Tab-separated table of N, CA, C and O in Angstrom:
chain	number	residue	atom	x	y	z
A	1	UNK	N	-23.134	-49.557	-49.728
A	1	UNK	CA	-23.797	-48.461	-49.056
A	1	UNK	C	-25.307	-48.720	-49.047
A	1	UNK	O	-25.724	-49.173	-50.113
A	2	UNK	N	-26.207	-48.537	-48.099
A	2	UNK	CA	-27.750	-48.871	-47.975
A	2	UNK	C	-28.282	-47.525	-49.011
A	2	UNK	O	-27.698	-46.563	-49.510
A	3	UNK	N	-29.466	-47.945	-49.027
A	3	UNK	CA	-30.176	-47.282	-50.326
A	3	UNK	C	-31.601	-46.963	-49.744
A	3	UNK	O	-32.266	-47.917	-49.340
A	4	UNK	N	-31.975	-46.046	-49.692
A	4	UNK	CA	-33.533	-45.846	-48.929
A	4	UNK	C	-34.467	-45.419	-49.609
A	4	UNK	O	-33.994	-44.407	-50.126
A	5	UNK	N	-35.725	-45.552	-50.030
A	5	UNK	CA	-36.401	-44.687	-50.257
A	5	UNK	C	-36.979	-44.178	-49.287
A	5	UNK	O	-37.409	-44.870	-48.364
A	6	UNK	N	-37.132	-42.389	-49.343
A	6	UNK	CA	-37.817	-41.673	-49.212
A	6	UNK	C	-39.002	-41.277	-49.201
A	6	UNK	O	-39.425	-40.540	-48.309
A	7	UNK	N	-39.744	-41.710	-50.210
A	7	UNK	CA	-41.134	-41.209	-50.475
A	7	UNK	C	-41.332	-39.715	-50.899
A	7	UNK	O	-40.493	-39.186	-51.628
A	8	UNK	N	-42.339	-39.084	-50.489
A	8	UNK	CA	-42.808	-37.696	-50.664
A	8	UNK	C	-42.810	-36.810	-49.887
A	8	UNK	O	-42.610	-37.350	-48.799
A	9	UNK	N	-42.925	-35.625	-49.727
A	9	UNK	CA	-43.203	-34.799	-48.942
A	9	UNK	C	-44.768	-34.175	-49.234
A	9	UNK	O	-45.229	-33.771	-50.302
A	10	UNK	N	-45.141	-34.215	-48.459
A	10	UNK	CA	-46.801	-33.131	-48.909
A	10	UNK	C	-47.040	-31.699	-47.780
A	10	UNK	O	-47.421	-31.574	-46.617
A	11	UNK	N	-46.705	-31.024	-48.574
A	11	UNK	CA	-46.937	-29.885	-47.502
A	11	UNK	C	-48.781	-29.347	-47.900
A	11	UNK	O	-49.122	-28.780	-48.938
A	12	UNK	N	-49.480	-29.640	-47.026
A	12	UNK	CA	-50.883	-29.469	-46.865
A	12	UNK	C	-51.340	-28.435	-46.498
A	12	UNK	O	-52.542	-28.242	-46.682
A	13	UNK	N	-50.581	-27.495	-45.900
A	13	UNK	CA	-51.474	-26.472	-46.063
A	13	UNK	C	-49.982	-25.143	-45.591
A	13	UNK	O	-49.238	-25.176	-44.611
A	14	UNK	N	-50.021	-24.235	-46.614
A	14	UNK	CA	-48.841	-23.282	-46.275
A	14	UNK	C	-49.563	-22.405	-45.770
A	14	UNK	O	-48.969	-21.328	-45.836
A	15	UNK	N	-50.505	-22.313	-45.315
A	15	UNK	CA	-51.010	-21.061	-44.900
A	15	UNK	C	-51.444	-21.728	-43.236
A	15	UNK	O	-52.594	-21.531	-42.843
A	16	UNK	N	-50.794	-22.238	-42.643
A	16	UNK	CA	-50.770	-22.828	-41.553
A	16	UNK	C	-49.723	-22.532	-40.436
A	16	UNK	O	-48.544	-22.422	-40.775
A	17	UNK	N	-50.108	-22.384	-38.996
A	17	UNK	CA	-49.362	-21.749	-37.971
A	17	UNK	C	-48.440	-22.504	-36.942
A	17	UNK	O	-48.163	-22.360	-35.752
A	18	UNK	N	-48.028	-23.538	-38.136
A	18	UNK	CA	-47.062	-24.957	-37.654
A	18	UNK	C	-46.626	-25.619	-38.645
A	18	UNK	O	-47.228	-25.760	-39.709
A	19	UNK	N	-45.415	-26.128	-38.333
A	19	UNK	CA	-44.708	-26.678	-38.991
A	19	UNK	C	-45.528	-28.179	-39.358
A	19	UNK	O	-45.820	-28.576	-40.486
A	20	UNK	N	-45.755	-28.762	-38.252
A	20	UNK	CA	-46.198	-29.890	-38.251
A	20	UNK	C	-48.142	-29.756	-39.012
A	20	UNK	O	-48.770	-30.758	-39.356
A	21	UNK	N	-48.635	-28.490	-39.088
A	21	UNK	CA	-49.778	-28.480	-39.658
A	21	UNK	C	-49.307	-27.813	-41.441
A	21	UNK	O	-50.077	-27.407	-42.311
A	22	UNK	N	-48.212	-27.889	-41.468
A	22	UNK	CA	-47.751	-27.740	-42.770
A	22	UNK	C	-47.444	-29.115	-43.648
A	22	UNK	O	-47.853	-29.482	-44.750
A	23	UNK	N	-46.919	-29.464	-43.083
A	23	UNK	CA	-46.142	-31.090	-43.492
A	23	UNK	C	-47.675	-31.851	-43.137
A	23	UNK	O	-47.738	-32.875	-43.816
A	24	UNK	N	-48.532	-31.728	-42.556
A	24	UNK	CA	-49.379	-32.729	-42.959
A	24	UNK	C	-49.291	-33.614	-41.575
A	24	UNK	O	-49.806	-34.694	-41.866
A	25	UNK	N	-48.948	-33.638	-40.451
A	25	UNK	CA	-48.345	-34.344	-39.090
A	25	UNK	C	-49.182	-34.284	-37.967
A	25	UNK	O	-49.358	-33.100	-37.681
A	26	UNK	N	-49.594	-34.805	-37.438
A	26	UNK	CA	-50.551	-34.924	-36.042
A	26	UNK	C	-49.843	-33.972	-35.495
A	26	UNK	O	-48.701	-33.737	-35.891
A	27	UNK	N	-50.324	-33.403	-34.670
A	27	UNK	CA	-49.615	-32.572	-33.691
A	27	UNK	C	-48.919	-32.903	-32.368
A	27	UNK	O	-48.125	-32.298	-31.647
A	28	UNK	N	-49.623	-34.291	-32.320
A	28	UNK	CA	-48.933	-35.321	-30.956
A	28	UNK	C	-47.752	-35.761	-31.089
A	28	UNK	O	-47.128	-36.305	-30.178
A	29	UNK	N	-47.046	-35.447	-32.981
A	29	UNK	CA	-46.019	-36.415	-33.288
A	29	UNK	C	-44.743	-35.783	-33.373
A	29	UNK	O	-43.731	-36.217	-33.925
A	30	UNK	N	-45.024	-33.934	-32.324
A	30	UNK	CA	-44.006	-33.473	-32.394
A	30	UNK	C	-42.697	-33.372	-31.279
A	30	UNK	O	-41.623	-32.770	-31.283
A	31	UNK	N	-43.186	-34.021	-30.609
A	31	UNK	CA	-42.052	-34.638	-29.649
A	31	UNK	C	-41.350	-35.761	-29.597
A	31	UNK	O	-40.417	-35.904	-28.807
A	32	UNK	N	-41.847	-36.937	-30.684
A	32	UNK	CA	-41.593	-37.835	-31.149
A	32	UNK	C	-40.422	-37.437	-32.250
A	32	UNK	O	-39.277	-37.873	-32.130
A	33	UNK	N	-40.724	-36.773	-33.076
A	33	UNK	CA	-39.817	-36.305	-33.961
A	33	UNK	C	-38.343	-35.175	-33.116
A	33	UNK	O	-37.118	-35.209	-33.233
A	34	UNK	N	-39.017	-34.551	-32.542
A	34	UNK	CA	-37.903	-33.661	-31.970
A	34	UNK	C	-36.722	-34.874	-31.271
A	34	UNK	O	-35.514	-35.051	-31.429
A	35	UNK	N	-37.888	-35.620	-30.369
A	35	UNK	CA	-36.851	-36.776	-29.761
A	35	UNK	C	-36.048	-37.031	-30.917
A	35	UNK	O	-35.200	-36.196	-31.234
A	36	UNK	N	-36.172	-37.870	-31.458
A	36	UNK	CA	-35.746	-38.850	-32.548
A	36	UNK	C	-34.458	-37.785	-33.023
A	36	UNK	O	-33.304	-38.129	-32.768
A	37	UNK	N	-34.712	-36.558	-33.685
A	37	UNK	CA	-33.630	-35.826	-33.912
A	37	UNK	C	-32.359	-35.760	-32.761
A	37	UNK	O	-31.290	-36.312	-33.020
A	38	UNK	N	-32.563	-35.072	-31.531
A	38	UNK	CA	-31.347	-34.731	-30.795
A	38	UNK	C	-30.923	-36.250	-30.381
A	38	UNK	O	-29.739	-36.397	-30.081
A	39	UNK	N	-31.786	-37.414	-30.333
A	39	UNK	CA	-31.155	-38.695	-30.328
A	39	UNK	C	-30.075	-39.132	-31.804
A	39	UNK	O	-29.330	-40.112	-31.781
A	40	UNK	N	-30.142	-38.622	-32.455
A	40	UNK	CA	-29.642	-38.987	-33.583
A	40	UNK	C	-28.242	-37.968	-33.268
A	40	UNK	O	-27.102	-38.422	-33.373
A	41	UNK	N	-28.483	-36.728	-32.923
A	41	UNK	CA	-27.473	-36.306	-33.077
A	41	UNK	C	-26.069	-36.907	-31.672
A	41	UNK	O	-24.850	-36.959	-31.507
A	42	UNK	N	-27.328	-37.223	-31.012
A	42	UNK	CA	-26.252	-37.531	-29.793
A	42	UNK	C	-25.475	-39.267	-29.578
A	42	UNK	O	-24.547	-39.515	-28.808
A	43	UNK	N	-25.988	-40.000	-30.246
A	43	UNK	CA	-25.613	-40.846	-30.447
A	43	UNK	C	-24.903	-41.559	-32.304
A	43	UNK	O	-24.850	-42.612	-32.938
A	44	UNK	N	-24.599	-40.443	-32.396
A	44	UNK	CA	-23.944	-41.267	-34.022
A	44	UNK	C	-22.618	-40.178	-33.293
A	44	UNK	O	-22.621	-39.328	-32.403
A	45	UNK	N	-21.316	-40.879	-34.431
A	45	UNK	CA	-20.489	-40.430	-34.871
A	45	UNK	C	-20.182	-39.038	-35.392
A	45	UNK	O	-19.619	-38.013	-35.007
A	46	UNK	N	-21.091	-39.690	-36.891
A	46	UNK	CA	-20.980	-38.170	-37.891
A	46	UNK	C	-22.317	-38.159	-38.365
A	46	UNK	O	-23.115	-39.095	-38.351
A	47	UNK	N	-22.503	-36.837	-38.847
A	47	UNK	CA	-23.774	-36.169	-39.589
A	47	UNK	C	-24.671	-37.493	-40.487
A	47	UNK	O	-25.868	-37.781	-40.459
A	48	UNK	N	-23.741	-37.989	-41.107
A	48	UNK	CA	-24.169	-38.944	-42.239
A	48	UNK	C	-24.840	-40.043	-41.320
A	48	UNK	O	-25.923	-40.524	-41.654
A	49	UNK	N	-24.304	-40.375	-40.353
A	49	UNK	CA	-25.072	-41.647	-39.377
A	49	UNK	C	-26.044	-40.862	-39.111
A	49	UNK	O	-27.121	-41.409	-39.349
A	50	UNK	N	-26.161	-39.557	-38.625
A	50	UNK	CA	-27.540	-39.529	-37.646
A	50	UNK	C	-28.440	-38.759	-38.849
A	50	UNK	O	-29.278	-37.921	-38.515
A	51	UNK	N	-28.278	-39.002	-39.884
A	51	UNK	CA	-29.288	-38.417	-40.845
A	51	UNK	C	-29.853	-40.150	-41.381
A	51	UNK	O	-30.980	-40.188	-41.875
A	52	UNK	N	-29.221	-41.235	-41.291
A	52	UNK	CA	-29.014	-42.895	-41.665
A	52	UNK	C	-29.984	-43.169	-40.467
A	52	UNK	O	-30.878	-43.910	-40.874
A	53	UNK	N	-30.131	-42.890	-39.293
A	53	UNK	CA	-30.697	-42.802	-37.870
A	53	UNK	C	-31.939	-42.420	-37.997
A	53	UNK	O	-32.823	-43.181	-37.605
A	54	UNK	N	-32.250	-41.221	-38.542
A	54	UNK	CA	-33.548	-40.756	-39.006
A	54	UNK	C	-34.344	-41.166	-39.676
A	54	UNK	O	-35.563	-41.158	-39.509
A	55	UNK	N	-33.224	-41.918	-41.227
A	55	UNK	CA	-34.247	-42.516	-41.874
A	55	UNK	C	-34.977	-43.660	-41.279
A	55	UNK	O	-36.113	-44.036	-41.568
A	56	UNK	N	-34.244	-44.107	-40.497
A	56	UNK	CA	-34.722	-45.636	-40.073
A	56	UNK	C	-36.083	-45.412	-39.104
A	56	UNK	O	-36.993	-46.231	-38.979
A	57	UNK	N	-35.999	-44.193	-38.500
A	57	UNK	CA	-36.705	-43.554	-37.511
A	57	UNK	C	-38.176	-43.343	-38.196
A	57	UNK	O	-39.154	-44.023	-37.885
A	58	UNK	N	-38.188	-42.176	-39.294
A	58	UNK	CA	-39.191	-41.460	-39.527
A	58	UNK	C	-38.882	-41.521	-41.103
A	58	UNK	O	-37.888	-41.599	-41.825
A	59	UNK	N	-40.414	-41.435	-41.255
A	59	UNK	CA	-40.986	-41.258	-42.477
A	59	UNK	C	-41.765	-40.334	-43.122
A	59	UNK	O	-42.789	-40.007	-42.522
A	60	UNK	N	-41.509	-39.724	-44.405
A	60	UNK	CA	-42.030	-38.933	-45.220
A	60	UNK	C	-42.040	-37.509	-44.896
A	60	UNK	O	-40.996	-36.868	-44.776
A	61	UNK	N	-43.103	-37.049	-44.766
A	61	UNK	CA	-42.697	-35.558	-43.981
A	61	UNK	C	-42.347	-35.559	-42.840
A	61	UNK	O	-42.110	-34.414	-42.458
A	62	UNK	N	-42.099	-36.792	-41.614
A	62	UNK	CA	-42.142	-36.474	-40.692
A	62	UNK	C	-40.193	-36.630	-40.562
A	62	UNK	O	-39.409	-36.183	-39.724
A	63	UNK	N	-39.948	-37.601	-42.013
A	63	UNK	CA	-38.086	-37.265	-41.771
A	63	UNK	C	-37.604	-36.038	-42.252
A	63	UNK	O	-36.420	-35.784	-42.029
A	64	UNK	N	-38.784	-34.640	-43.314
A	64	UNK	CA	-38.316	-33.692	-43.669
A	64	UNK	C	-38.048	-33.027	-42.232
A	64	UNK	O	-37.015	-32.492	-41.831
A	65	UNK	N	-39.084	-33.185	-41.674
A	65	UNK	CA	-39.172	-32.023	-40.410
A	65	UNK	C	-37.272	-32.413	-39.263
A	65	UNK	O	-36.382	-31.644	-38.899
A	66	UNK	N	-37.424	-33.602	-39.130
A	66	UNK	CA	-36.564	-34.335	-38.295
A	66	UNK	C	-35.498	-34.074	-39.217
A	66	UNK	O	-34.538	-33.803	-38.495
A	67	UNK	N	-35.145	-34.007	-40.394
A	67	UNK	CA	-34.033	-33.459	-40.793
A	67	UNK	C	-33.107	-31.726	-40.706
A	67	UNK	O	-31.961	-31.280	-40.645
A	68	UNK	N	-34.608	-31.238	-40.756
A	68	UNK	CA	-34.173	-29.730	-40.438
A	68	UNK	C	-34.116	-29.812	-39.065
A	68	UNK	O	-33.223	-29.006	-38.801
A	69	UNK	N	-34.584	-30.371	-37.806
A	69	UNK	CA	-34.537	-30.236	-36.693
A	69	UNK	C	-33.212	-30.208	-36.256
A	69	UNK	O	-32.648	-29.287	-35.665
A	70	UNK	N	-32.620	-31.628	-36.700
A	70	UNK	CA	-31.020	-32.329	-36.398
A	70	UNK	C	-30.257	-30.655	-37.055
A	70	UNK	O	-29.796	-29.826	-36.270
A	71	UNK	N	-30.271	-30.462	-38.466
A	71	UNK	CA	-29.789	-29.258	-38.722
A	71	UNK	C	-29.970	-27.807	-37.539
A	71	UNK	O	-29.080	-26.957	-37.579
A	72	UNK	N	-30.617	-27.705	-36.990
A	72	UNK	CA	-31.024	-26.742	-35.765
A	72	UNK	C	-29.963	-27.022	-34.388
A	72	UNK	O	-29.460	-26.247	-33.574
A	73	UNK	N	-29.902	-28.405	-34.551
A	73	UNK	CA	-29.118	-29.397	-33.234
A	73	UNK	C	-27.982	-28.862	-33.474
A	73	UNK	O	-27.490	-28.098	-32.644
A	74	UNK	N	-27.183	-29.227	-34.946
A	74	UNK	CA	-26.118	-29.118	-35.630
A	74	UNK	C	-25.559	-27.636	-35.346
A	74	UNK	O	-24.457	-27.490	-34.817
A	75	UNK	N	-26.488	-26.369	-35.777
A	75	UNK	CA	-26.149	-25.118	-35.742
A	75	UNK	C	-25.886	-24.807	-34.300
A	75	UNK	O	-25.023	-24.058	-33.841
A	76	UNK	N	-26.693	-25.444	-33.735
A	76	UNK	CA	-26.757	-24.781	-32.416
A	76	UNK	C	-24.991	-25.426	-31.405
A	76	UNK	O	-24.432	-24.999	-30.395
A	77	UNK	N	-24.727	-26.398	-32.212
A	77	UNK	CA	-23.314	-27.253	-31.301
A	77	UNK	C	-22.112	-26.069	-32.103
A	77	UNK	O	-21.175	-25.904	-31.322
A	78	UNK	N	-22.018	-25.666	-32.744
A	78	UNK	CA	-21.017	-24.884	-33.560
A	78	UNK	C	-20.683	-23.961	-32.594
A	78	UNK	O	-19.854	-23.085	-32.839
């Protein structure tokens, strides 16, 4: 089974009126990430690939965000 590290998360400022100005993220990098999510969901199998998809994708806070996103993808196919 592959083995990844992760790294950190830094949430920079909670008193902030974005997700992406929470996590610490350019603000240009949020369509990049959104992409990257519904691509993940639409091209894997199962959950476990397109979360394996992400990692390969994005890094640090920007795979926290892209993880809850895919979860949003997920809720929303149910």
């Amino acid at each position: 089974m592959a083995e990844y590290e992760l790294g950190k998360v830094n949430f920079v400022n909670h008193d902030s009126e974005s997700l992406t100005g929470a996590f610490g993220i350019p603000e240009g990098r949020w369509d990049d990430i959104t992409s990257a999510a519904q691509e993940a969901w639409e091209h894997e199998d199962t959950v476990s690939e397109s979360v394996e998809f992400l990692v390969k994708k994005l890094n640090d806070s920007e795979l926290v965000l892209g993880l809850l996103l895919l979860g949003r993808i997920w809720e929303r196919s149910k």
